[in-house]
Amino acid sequence: MSDHILSIAIPRPLEGPFTYAVPDDLVDRVHVGGVVKVPFGRVVTHGYVIGEVESASKLKEGLSLSKLKKIISVELEENRIPKDVLELSQWASRYYFEPLGEVLNCAVPASAIGLKNKKKTSREIEILNNPPQLKDLSSEQSKSIEDINQEFLLNKPVLLHGVTGSGKTEVYLHLATKAMAEGKSVLILAPEIALTPQLHQRLEDGLGTTVALWHSALTDAKRRDYWLAMRKGKIKVLVGARSAVFAPLQNLGLIVVDEEHDSSYKQEGRMRYHARDLSLVRAKVSNCNVLLGSATPSLETLEKVKQGRFGFASLPNRISGSNLPKIEIVDLLEEQCRDGLQAQITEKTITAIRDTIEKGQQVMIFLNRRGYAAFLLCEECGAVQECPNCSVSLTVHKKNHTLRCHYCDYKQTLSQYCTQCSGGRLKSVGAGTESIETELPRHIKNMIPIRLDRDQVTSASRLSEVLEDFRCGKFNTLVGTQMLVKGHDFSKVTLVVVILADSLFRWPEYRSSEKALQVLTQVAGRAGRGKIPGKVLIQTYAKDHPVIQVMTGEMSEEDFLNQERSLREALNYPPFARFARLRIEGRKQDQVKSFASKCVLSLNKRIKESSHSVEVLGPSEAFIEKVKSIYRWDALIKAKDIKVLQEVIFSAKSFPLPQGVSLIVDIDPVGVGY
Ligand code: ADP
Ligand code: ZN
């Protein structure tokens, strides 16, 4: 009989922690941050040790020692989860309403703690030791570094607002070098790092040391090797996507969040969190500095600067004296479009592309949809081919003769007849990147396009290939989706074309204008990064839209942001209030709907009684009601005070769920919610 007990977090969607008895022979081997094997229900699972071993006298009332299950074995004794990472996970667990075991399961790779890949022993990572290759700073850069360091002394997070190509990355390198010289380590978060292999190389060359590269496509073995090397303090720099915020870097001195506004920092699905927001918490628990960088900072971050909670530094000009590209609007209501193309492309745009190619320069064409066309319409009965599992229409992919669902990957052969009426007049509506790649070269002599989107790029090596082929000039036109927006630096690109800007700001979501401006600024920023000045053509039906007016300079960015800010203030939207989305899911539509209604009704009743200022909106079907045969209904909670918001969520979580229905809490939701 043992007389010691232990608190364990279990990676299951159940509130914890769970108390276990510790056999005497294991007492000395369990420590906070370690991993143990435990019986759980009818299975054996791993669990995370989150408290010190305690005497059984501390057992909570109602529990009896003889009934406690015993831990089976100790899996991780050395290289335990570091204290600050554990503390961050605990914070995330409370804030995002996720059981701690689930958070730790996301934060700590299974392979690193000996749960996967057990047989092969880990490999030592060789650490580069080259002289750093830093550029001499421009006076603007030096000034910004002074400003940043000044604010760091006050223990404030700092926003670095710098236009595209202003040399932000170089500033990161200088700050990182300084931190490393003080013996500290550095964490750099970058959105979709897998898409920007250049950045990793640049950091490694610049700092002269090995930089771990952390993203979802990493192999288990590599993940384990990196984790251990960081844990032991061998690797001192890491660049990674959102989950890197949990990296076990020792003695952290600096966190950089590049493109802090980017919505890919928000993790959806299981364990919903925002890596930028967590980076601020990490900075606190690890006692280090944090720098947020962006050409188009988020309103939330700007608001914190305004309130004096964040420091501020700026780089208003491009380095190398090259100017920001010239922006021209192409009015789709006025201009003549070329016949015989699926996409609406004006004569003016075609001429500009042709001229650029004739001069031996390169073009980037941006369109926010992959595939050939948005959907297939029967001109006889009006039916649109839809996904059987999701409430969306199927996208036309002509190249491999399929109709495809972009949500569940459902595929069917592209038939010549309507599945409803067997009519033969099927029309492709809307346009995707594939249509431009295949059709435009017929209209522009010497155009050699390559496509960059998720259909084309299925692996990191394929991505490098595409980027390299474009860089070396084997192709002169890069046609792509959001993927081509990210930080690429091609000096020969002098023309960037946006096929349909409207698709960016026509979303039923309060952030859609802000987001559209961010994407357009990023896309435009790809033009004219070399010596030759660049030009951007933005095709749109809405030339008077504020986002377009900011792009052309008719409205200042400041006015636009102030306008957005006032709007949000008036409507009580973030950053002036907090949101949480309650999502109710299940296979039976009726059941989901009725539980959602009941839930909102009871919440409203409780709120009335409590006199708190909080609103519950909805329920309504999710933006896409059915995905993978699961129906989803949403309610939105809106409150000034996070505590009040949390109370309402606690209430919602206390309602017993009908069999087959689940409730997902999304704090600070972003976008329409996948
Ligand atoms: P951003 O991250 O703001 O887009 P980068 O740091 O990528 O900007 O800089 C843009 C370009 O300018 C890069 O090619 C970079 O090598 C170059 N650059 C940055 N700082 C300097 C500097 N101080 N001297 C010379 N070139 C620089
Ligand atoms: Zn589907």
XYZ file of C-alpha atoms and ligand atoms in Angstrom:
702
model
C 0.000 0.000 0.000
C 1.431 3.349 -1.039
C 0.741 6.509 0.853
C 1.621 9.032 -1.824
C -0.617 10.692 -4.349
C -0.117 12.675 -7.534
C -2.083 15.004 -9.838
C -2.057 13.944 -13.473
C -3.385 15.677 -16.592
C -4.754 13.211 -19.107
C -4.971 13.953 -22.823
C -8.737 13.487 -23.093
C -11.506 16.026 -23.565
C -12.459 15.704 -19.896
C -11.926 18.104 -17.076
C -9.070 17.052 -14.854
C -6.725 16.726 -13.253
C -6.960 13.164 -11.968
C -5.498 11.899 -8.745
C -3.446 8.685 -8.711
C -1.615 6.743 -6.070
C 2.163 6.426 -6.446
C 3.772 3.072 -5.663
C 6.637 3.508 -3.202
C 9.340 2.473 -5.647
C 8.292 5.243 -8.062
C 7.998 8.092 -5.587
C 11.516 9.393 -6.204
C 11.191 9.170 -9.945
C 8.184 11.371 -10.580
C 8.616 15.127 -10.895
C 6.558 17.990 -12.177
C 6.665 18.065 -15.992
C 7.318 14.344 -16.262
C 5.228 11.776 -18.076
C 3.764 8.603 -16.599
C 1.703 5.634 -17.772
C -1.609 5.243 -16.012
C -4.717 3.107 -16.211
C -7.587 5.224 -17.458
C -11.023 3.721 -17.754
C -10.370 0.438 -19.469
C -7.186 1.482 -21.216
C -3.667 2.491 -20.358
C -2.664 5.966 -21.421
C 0.053 8.496 -20.759
C -0.445 11.444 -18.461
C 1.471 14.555 -17.489
C 2.654 15.124 -13.961
C 1.464 18.591 -12.989
C 2.059 18.679 -9.245
C 4.600 17.418 -6.716
C 4.078 14.038 -5.072
C 2.023 14.584 -1.945
C 1.262 12.648 1.169
C -2.006 10.750 1.080
C -3.220 12.840 4.000
C -3.750 15.643 1.472
C -6.298 13.565 -0.374
C -9.461 15.519 -1.116
C -12.492 14.652 0.936
C -14.643 12.002 -0.657
C -11.709 10.207 -2.242
C -10.296 7.140 -0.615
C -6.737 6.028 -1.095
C -7.664 2.398 -1.434
C -9.863 3.196 -4.431
C -7.252 5.272 -6.269
C -5.622 3.721 -9.290
C -1.873 3.511 -9.286
C 0.492 4.929 -11.834
C 2.086 2.111 -13.808
C 5.435 3.462 -14.876
C 7.482 6.595 -15.310
C 8.120 7.407 -18.956
C 9.945 10.662 -18.753
C 12.305 11.360 -15.916
C 14.900 13.562 -17.517
C 14.241 16.295 -20.054
C 10.892 16.987 -18.519
C 8.530 19.645 -19.784
C 10.111 22.895 -18.599
C 8.421 24.941 -15.937
C 7.628 27.939 -18.127
C 6.080 25.770 -20.853
C 3.947 24.073 -18.226
C 2.898 27.412 -16.837
C 1.994 28.659 -20.329
C -0.040 25.500 -20.925
C -1.885 25.989 -17.661
C -2.739 29.528 -18.644
C -3.932 28.374 -22.082
C -6.000 25.643 -20.499
C -7.846 28.109 -18.288
C -8.243 30.794 -20.914
C -9.343 28.614 -23.820
C -11.402 26.152 -21.788
C -9.317 23.171 -22.829
C -8.383 20.412 -20.382
C -4.704 20.785 -19.470
C -3.939 17.278 -20.736
C -5.228 18.256 -24.168
C -3.152 21.432 -24.214
C -0.009 19.552 -23.223
C -0.727 16.968 -25.835
C -0.642 19.728 -28.474
C 2.231 21.583 -26.882
C 4.614 18.692 -26.452
C 5.275 16.350 -29.350
C 4.587 12.726 -28.518
C 7.836 11.637 -30.126
C 9.864 13.947 -27.906
C 8.612 12.399 -24.701
C 9.173 8.855 -25.817
C 5.620 8.024 -26.847
C 6.299 7.504 -30.528
C 9.334 6.434 -32.437
C 10.531 4.598 -29.378
C 12.964 2.237 -30.983
C 15.247 4.602 -32.766
C 17.415 6.609 -30.442
C 17.534 10.301 -30.954
C 20.274 11.798 -33.040
C 22.474 14.600 -31.857
C 21.980 17.707 -33.914
C 25.107 19.305 -35.170
C 25.255 22.946 -34.269
C 26.643 25.365 -36.836
C 29.115 27.869 -35.587
C 29.748 30.423 -38.308
C 30.405 34.107 -38.020
C 27.087 35.996 -38.132
C 26.443 37.810 -41.408
C 24.642 40.938 -40.426
C 24.123 43.901 -42.704
C 25.100 47.380 -41.593
C 21.914 48.957 -40.407
C 20.366 51.915 -42.159
C 19.831 54.922 -39.931
C 16.109 54.214 -39.877
C 16.787 50.642 -38.729
C 19.228 51.796 -36.035
C 16.676 54.239 -34.756
C 13.996 51.567 -34.589
C 16.305 49.256 -32.656
C 17.029 52.027 -30.176
C 13.307 52.592 -29.739
C 12.652 48.901 -29.321
C 15.366 48.439 -26.709
C 14.127 51.469 -24.829
C 10.666 49.923 -24.538
C 12.098 46.520 -23.652
C 13.735 48.169 -20.658
C 10.230 49.086 -19.494
C 9.206 45.440 -19.883
C 6.746 46.204 -22.632
C 5.961 44.172 -25.712
C 6.787 46.253 -28.794
C 5.085 46.607 -32.150
C 7.400 47.191 -35.103
C 5.315 48.682 -37.884
C 7.384 48.543 -41.081
C 6.269 48.613 -44.698
C 6.991 45.565 -46.875
C 10.682 45.443 -47.715
C 11.613 47.960 -45.006
C 14.145 45.628 -43.445
C 12.192 44.235 -40.508
C 13.846 40.832 -40.815
C 17.250 42.471 -40.569
C 16.106 44.203 -37.381
C 15.037 40.828 -35.961
C 18.483 39.445 -36.759
C 20.264 42.248 -34.931
C 18.051 41.902 -31.862
C 18.469 38.126 -31.901
C 22.245 38.434 -32.086
C 22.212 40.709 -29.081
C 20.071 38.281 -27.082
C 22.357 35.395 -28.027
C 25.431 37.366 -27.026
C 23.850 37.566 -23.574
C 23.563 33.786 -23.567
C 19.841 33.773 -24.237
C 17.788 31.899 -26.777
C 15.409 33.272 -29.391
C 12.013 32.184 -30.655
C 10.735 33.469 -33.987
C 7.148 32.817 -34.974
C 6.273 33.162 -38.641
C 2.946 32.312 -40.255
C 3.056 29.283 -42.546
C 6.798 28.935 -42.188
C 6.652 25.830 -44.363
C 5.850 28.162 -47.250
C 8.869 30.381 -46.770
C 12.012 28.259 -46.798
C 13.950 31.425 -47.629
C 13.385 32.875 -44.180
C 14.917 29.881 -42.424
C 18.016 30.083 -44.572
C 18.324 33.782 -44.013
C 18.131 33.378 -40.244
C 20.687 30.595 -40.226
C 23.122 32.543 -42.411
C 22.496 35.765 -40.541
C 22.951 34.339 -37.054
C 25.629 31.809 -37.980
C 24.031 29.141 -35.850
C 21.644 26.247 -36.334
C 18.045 27.377 -36.400
C 15.443 24.715 -35.731
C 12.562 24.830 -38.203
C 9.270 23.849 -36.621
C 6.043 23.201 -38.512
C 3.311 20.639 -38.958
C 5.034 18.761 -41.785
C 8.071 17.898 -39.627
C 8.751 14.178 -39.201
C 8.361 12.650 -35.750
C 12.050 11.873 -35.526
C 13.117 15.392 -36.438
C 10.611 16.836 -34.011
C 12.033 14.742 -31.206
C 15.639 15.623 -32.068
C 14.855 19.331 -32.156
C 12.807 19.240 -28.980
C 15.555 17.509 -27.047
C 18.247 19.768 -28.464
C 16.261 22.827 -27.398
C 15.474 21.296 -24.026
C 19.157 20.701 -23.378
C 19.988 24.236 -24.465
C 22.001 23.123 -27.491
C 19.747 24.769 -30.038
C 19.272 28.399 -29.209
C 17.107 29.644 -32.060
C 13.877 28.346 -33.457
C 11.648 29.602 -36.238
C 8.255 28.051 -36.390
C 4.543 28.159 -36.959
C 2.040 28.675 -34.151
C 2.772 25.602 -32.018
C 6.372 26.774 -31.675
C 5.143 29.119 -28.959
C 5.400 26.046 -26.673
C 9.013 25.271 -27.639
C 11.244 24.224 -24.717
C 13.970 26.767 -25.475
C 16.075 27.354 -22.384
C 16.697 30.792 -20.991
C 14.531 32.538 -23.522
C 15.527 36.140 -24.176
C 13.445 37.234 -27.149
C 10.287 36.271 -28.985
C 9.619 37.741 -32.414
C 6.166 37.367 -33.942
C 6.526 38.184 -37.620
C 3.371 39.306 -39.464
C 1.575 39.494 -36.162
C -1.748 40.289 -37.875
C -1.816 37.008 -39.774
C -4.866 34.881 -39.108
C -2.955 31.638 -39.483
C -1.698 32.233 -35.933
C -5.167 31.198 -34.890
C -5.435 27.465 -34.548
C -8.828 26.034 -35.405
C -10.184 22.555 -34.873
C -8.936 20.773 -31.804
C -7.401 23.070 -29.191
C -8.293 26.545 -30.446
C -5.716 29.177 -29.537
C -4.009 32.248 -30.904
C -0.246 31.941 -31.000
C 0.368 35.700 -31.034
C -1.687 36.117 -27.901
C 0.027 33.165 -26.254
C 3.422 34.610 -27.171
C 2.654 37.528 -24.867
C 1.883 35.128 -22.043
C 4.994 33.118 -22.824
C 7.045 36.298 -22.613
C 5.670 36.866 -19.119
C 6.198 33.365 -17.780
C 9.638 33.081 -19.390
C 10.531 36.621 -18.417
C 11.683 37.710 -21.868
C 11.106 40.424 -24.470
C 8.573 40.164 -27.250
C 8.496 42.008 -30.570
C 5.489 41.951 -32.891
C 6.296 42.887 -36.489
C 3.979 43.743 -39.345
C 3.418 45.944 -42.365
C -0.273 45.969 -41.510
C -0.702 45.541 -37.757
C -3.988 44.275 -36.406
C -6.407 46.694 -34.824
C -6.111 44.809 -31.565
C -2.386 45.396 -31.401
C -2.653 49.038 -32.488
C -5.188 49.584 -29.742
C -2.720 48.297 -27.153
C -0.115 50.706 -28.491
C -2.657 53.501 -28.181
C -3.364 52.545 -24.585
C 0.343 52.615 -23.846
C 0.473 48.936 -22.966
C 2.718 48.154 -25.950
C 5.716 50.112 -27.144
C 6.055 51.193 -30.755
C 8.740 51.504 -33.411
C 8.434 52.050 -37.121
C 10.164 51.660 -40.484
C 8.154 53.831 -42.848
C 10.347 53.389 -45.949
C 11.676 50.588 -48.069
C 15.343 49.854 -47.714
C 17.628 50.247 -50.764
C 15.666 53.360 -51.644
C 13.402 51.360 -53.941
C 9.949 52.818 -53.719
C 6.766 51.029 -52.926
C 5.114 49.875 -56.146
C 2.720 52.045 -58.093
C -0.852 50.893 -57.594
C -3.444 51.102 -60.353
C -7.084 50.173 -60.132
C -8.724 48.390 -63.046
C -12.455 48.974 -62.976
C -14.231 45.806 -64.027
C -17.470 47.759 -64.512
C -15.869 49.967 -67.147
C -13.029 48.101 -68.794
C -13.386 45.650 -71.658
C -12.685 42.034 -70.650
C -11.058 39.532 -73.003
C -13.455 36.911 -74.379
C -12.622 33.247 -74.129
C -11.251 33.310 -70.593
C -12.946 31.811 -67.569
C -11.608 34.629 -65.378
C -12.546 38.261 -65.936
C -9.330 39.762 -67.226
C -9.339 43.148 -68.903
C -7.533 44.110 -72.117
C -5.584 46.629 -70.071
C -4.350 43.908 -67.702
C -3.432 41.625 -70.590
C -1.400 44.386 -72.224
C 0.443 45.083 -68.973
C 1.329 41.406 -68.503
C 2.497 41.095 -72.103
C 4.685 44.207 -71.860
C 6.290 43.011 -68.650
C 7.103 39.611 -70.108
C 8.473 41.171 -73.275
C 10.920 43.182 -71.186
C 12.193 39.943 -69.660
C 10.679 40.698 -66.263
C 8.375 38.550 -64.162
C 4.698 38.659 -63.220
C 2.711 37.406 -60.237
C -1.019 36.831 -60.595
C -3.106 36.490 -57.466
C -6.515 34.859 -57.303
C -8.082 33.633 -54.142
C -9.458 30.345 -55.427
C -7.853 27.144 -56.635
C -9.306 24.858 -59.289
C -10.718 25.865 -62.656
C -14.084 27.323 -61.662
C -16.066 27.996 -58.498
C -18.992 25.739 -59.369
C -20.874 23.959 -62.126
C -24.337 25.159 -63.039
C -26.912 23.347 -65.178
C -28.363 25.898 -67.571
C -31.417 23.726 -68.117
C -32.654 23.090 -64.574
C -30.540 25.548 -62.589
C -29.046 22.874 -60.323
C -25.565 23.382 -58.893
C -23.462 20.313 -58.194
C -23.039 20.097 -54.432
C -20.966 18.062 -52.020
C -22.922 15.202 -50.478
C -21.127 15.701 -47.134
C -20.903 19.473 -46.848
C -23.197 22.391 -47.553
C -20.979 23.840 -50.279
C -20.883 23.562 -54.053
C -18.197 21.475 -55.686
C -15.278 23.197 -57.376
C -14.497 22.391 -60.997
C -11.020 20.929 -61.571
C -10.722 20.522 -65.329
C -7.154 19.255 -65.495
C -7.997 15.989 -63.805
C -11.639 15.959 -64.834
C -13.092 16.141 -61.342
C -15.511 18.071 -59.230
C -14.085 18.491 -55.752
C -15.058 19.597 -52.309
C -12.432 21.858 -50.721
C -13.710 21.039 -47.245
C -13.814 17.235 -47.136
C -11.830 16.279 -50.257
C -14.809 14.494 -51.794
C -14.237 13.911 -55.534
C -16.430 12.910 -58.431
C -15.736 12.642 -62.143
C -16.610 15.709 -64.133
C -19.571 14.498 -66.146
C -21.024 16.119 -69.244
C -24.558 15.789 -68.004
C -26.445 17.252 -65.075
C -26.972 14.736 -62.260
C -30.442 16.202 -61.629
C -32.032 16.533 -65.072
C -29.457 14.832 -67.323
C -29.322 18.039 -69.335
C -26.164 18.658 -71.313
C -25.714 22.405 -70.897
C -23.378 22.678 -67.955
C -21.685 25.976 -67.308
C -18.601 26.633 -65.203
C -19.112 29.755 -63.123
C -16.445 31.856 -61.414
C -12.732 31.320 -61.910
C -9.796 29.711 -60.145
C -6.025 29.673 -60.571
C -6.096 26.632 -62.843
C -8.130 28.502 -65.476
C -5.572 31.288 -65.598
C -2.644 28.932 -65.858
C -4.181 27.000 -68.766
C -5.982 29.747 -70.671
C -4.001 32.936 -70.386
C -0.911 31.727 -72.327
C -3.158 31.324 -75.378
C -3.653 35.068 -75.280
C -0.173 36.198 -74.315
C 2.800 35.192 -76.420
C 5.793 33.854 -74.484
C 3.946 33.628 -71.209
C 5.271 30.590 -69.301
C 3.185 30.192 -66.160
C 3.646 28.053 -63.085
C 0.991 27.649 -60.471
C 1.402 27.922 -56.702
C -1.536 26.602 -54.722
C -2.455 23.658 -52.546
C -3.297 21.424 -55.531
C 0.099 21.941 -57.024
C 2.210 22.073 -53.883
C 1.725 18.908 -51.932
C 5.045 18.803 -50.108
C 7.784 21.063 -48.843
C 10.156 19.821 -51.534
C 7.630 20.491 -54.286
C 7.227 24.001 -52.930
C 10.963 24.666 -53.000
C 11.018 23.368 -56.565
C 8.264 25.708 -57.721
C 9.831 28.709 -56.024
C 13.274 27.866 -57.362
C 11.987 27.327 -60.912
C 10.392 30.720 -60.799
C 13.383 32.409 -59.231
C 15.803 31.119 -61.843
C 13.539 32.278 -64.658
C 12.411 28.929 -66.054
C 8.924 30.413 -65.764
C 8.035 34.055 -66.110
C 4.627 34.079 -64.466
C 3.606 32.782 -61.048
C -0.140 32.259 -60.673
C -1.309 31.549 -57.175
C -3.595 31.794 -54.192
C -2.845 33.154 -50.724
C 0.266 30.971 -50.845
C 2.135 33.473 -52.962
C 1.449 36.313 -50.590
C 3.856 35.185 -47.905
C 7.155 37.015 -47.655
C 8.632 35.875 -50.967
C 11.387 38.087 -52.248
C 11.770 37.854 -56.063
C 13.711 40.800 -57.411
C 12.619 40.322 -61.040
C 8.905 40.600 -60.304
C 7.816 44.035 -61.498
C 4.129 43.418 -62.030
C 1.598 42.011 -59.608
C -1.984 41.444 -60.764
C -4.926 40.948 -58.417
C -7.683 39.306 -60.465
C -10.610 40.051 -58.160
C -10.033 42.141 -55.047
C -13.724 41.924 -54.175
C -13.382 38.279 -53.201
C -11.259 39.491 -50.275
C -13.603 41.979 -48.674
C -17.001 40.461 -49.389
C -17.168 38.306 -46.286
C -19.905 38.416 -43.676
C -17.408 39.137 -40.920
C -16.489 42.305 -39.100
C -12.774 41.939 -39.736
C -13.103 41.396 -43.483
C -12.030 44.902 -44.580
C -9.086 44.919 -42.225
C -8.052 41.504 -43.490
C -8.520 42.418 -47.152
C -6.221 45.388 -46.705
C -3.611 43.183 -45.068
C -3.675 40.661 -47.895
C -3.635 43.292 -50.644
C -0.727 45.077 -48.978
C 1.206 41.822 -48.746
C 0.481 40.897 -52.369
C 1.376 44.368 -53.584
C 4.569 44.182 -51.535
C 5.880 41.436 -53.826
C 6.309 43.940 -56.703
C 9.413 45.958 -57.424
C 11.600 44.613 -54.648
C 14.662 44.862 -56.886
C 16.106 47.833 -58.760
C 13.315 48.176 -61.332
C 10.199 49.899 -59.991
C 7.136 47.761 -59.577
C 3.511 48.094 -60.513
C 0.356 46.516 -59.112
C -2.914 46.169 -61.019
C -5.944 45.559 -58.859
C -9.058 44.467 -60.733
C -12.282 45.222 -58.878
C -15.973 46.001 -59.221
C -15.826 48.243 -56.166
C -13.348 51.014 -56.823
C -14.916 53.173 -54.107
C -14.500 50.594 -51.361
C -12.391 51.998 -48.495
C -9.880 49.154 -48.820
C -9.277 50.017 -52.478
C -9.030 53.697 -51.626
C -6.321 53.022 -49.085
C -4.416 50.985 -51.656
C -4.484 53.885 -54.121
C -3.656 56.443 -51.475
C -6.965 58.285 -51.791
C -7.589 57.468 -48.175
C -4.792 57.333 -45.627
C -4.200 54.094 -43.782
C -4.628 56.037 -40.578
C -8.069 57.323 -41.582
C -9.108 53.850 -42.601
C -8.004 52.364 -39.310
C -9.681 55.135 -37.348
C -12.872 54.535 -39.258
C -12.733 50.795 -38.561
C -11.956 51.526 -34.959
C -14.942 53.855 -34.503
C -17.186 51.321 -36.137
C -16.081 48.653 -33.723
C -16.338 50.958 -30.793
C -19.907 51.841 -31.764
C -20.883 48.206 -32.230
C -18.993 46.994 -29.181
C -16.767 44.686 -31.176
C -13.205 43.678 -30.325
C -10.915 45.255 -29.274
C -13.615 47.087 -27.320
C -15.341 43.920 -26.159
C -14.578 40.227 -26.072
C -16.204 37.535 -28.158
C -16.559 33.825 -27.682
C -18.217 31.497 -30.115
C -20.131 28.522 -28.841
C -20.371 25.950 -31.570
C -22.822 23.123 -31.292
C -22.142 20.147 -33.522
C -23.734 16.842 -34.325
C -24.877 14.537 -37.086
C -28.568 15.256 -36.652
C -29.581 18.685 -37.818
C -32.757 18.899 -35.714
C -31.004 17.861 -32.570
C -28.198 20.375 -33.088
C -30.663 23.166 -33.795
C -32.894 22.466 -30.846
C -30.031 22.081 -28.382
C -28.511 25.324 -29.651
C -31.826 27.139 -29.108
C -32.296 25.670 -25.660
C -28.766 26.568 -24.701
C -29.160 30.199 -25.774
C -32.515 30.465 -24.060
C -31.169 29.263 -20.720
C -28.088 31.441 -20.998
C -30.240 34.476 -21.616
C -32.363 33.644 -18.626
C -29.340 33.361 -16.371
C -27.875 36.573 -17.718
C -31.088 38.437 -16.960
C -30.911 37.234 -13.390
C -27.274 38.201 -12.988
C -27.542 41.768 -14.357
C -24.129 41.482 -16.004
C -23.604 43.382 -19.207
C -23.216 40.542 -21.653
C -25.075 39.492 -24.769
C -25.702 36.136 -26.339
C -26.406 36.341 -30.068
C -27.929 33.576 -32.144
C -28.176 30.713 -32.477
C -27.706 30.560 -36.215
C -26.261 28.013 -38.575
C -22.501 28.275 -39.017
C -21.251 30.056 -42.129
C -20.987 26.621 -43.680
C -23.650 24.656 -41.899
C -22.561 21.142 -42.737
C -18.978 19.942 -43.078
C -18.028 16.267 -43.329
C -21.626 15.333 -42.517
C -21.557 17.258 -39.236
C -24.083 20.046 -38.709
C -22.841 23.117 -36.891
C -24.778 25.889 -35.157
C -23.241 28.930 -33.503
C -24.040 31.297 -30.689
C -21.892 34.332 -30.087
C -21.211 35.669 -26.606
C -20.178 39.267 -26.360
C -19.014 40.962 -23.170
C -16.882 43.889 -22.112
C -15.224 41.930 -19.410
C -13.444 38.631 -19.952
C -14.484 37.397 -16.488
C -18.143 37.827 -17.348
C -17.607 36.110 -20.676
C -15.991 33.199 -18.875
C -18.867 32.905 -16.437
C -21.328 32.552 -19.277
C -19.160 29.879 -20.859
C -19.020 28.015 -17.563
C -22.803 28.054 -17.540
C -23.000 26.776 -21.091
C -20.544 24.015 -20.299
C -22.640 22.894 -17.369
C -25.641 21.988 -19.540
C -25.851 18.243 -20.069
C -25.210 17.477 -23.734
C -27.558 15.137 -25.574
C -25.899 11.989 -26.925
C -24.166 12.781 -30.213
C -23.976 16.528 -29.681
C -20.847 18.392 -28.736
C -20.071 21.913 -27.641
C -16.920 23.663 -28.778
C -15.773 26.881 -27.188
C -13.841 29.327 -29.317
C -12.445 32.284 -27.389
C -11.530 35.360 -29.454
C -12.763 33.700 -32.649
C -11.281 34.806 -35.948
C -13.145 34.809 -39.247
C -16.434 33.105 -39.965
C -15.173 30.028 -38.181
C -14.324 26.854 -39.931
P 10.893 43.098 -44.539
O 11.142 41.961 -43.594
O 10.514 44.369 -43.856
O 10.010 42.782 -45.706
P 13.628 42.579 -45.287
O 14.316 42.511 -43.980
O 13.330 41.297 -45.985
O 12.308 43.460 -45.192
O 14.498 43.517 -46.222
C 14.208 43.734 -47.583
C 15.482 43.621 -48.403
O 16.416 44.608 -48.003
C 16.163 42.286 -48.231
O 16.641 41.848 -49.484
C 17.299 42.584 -47.276
O 18.402 41.735 -47.487
C 17.654 44.012 -47.606
N 18.160 44.745 -46.453
C 17.557 44.839 -45.228
N 18.300 45.621 -44.405
C 19.379 46.010 -45.105
C 20.510 46.848 -44.810
N 20.649 47.439 -43.622
N 21.417 47.043 -45.790
C 21.270 46.477 -46.988
N 20.238 45.694 -47.338
C 19.280 45.455 -46.420
Zn -17.451 18.070 -48.729
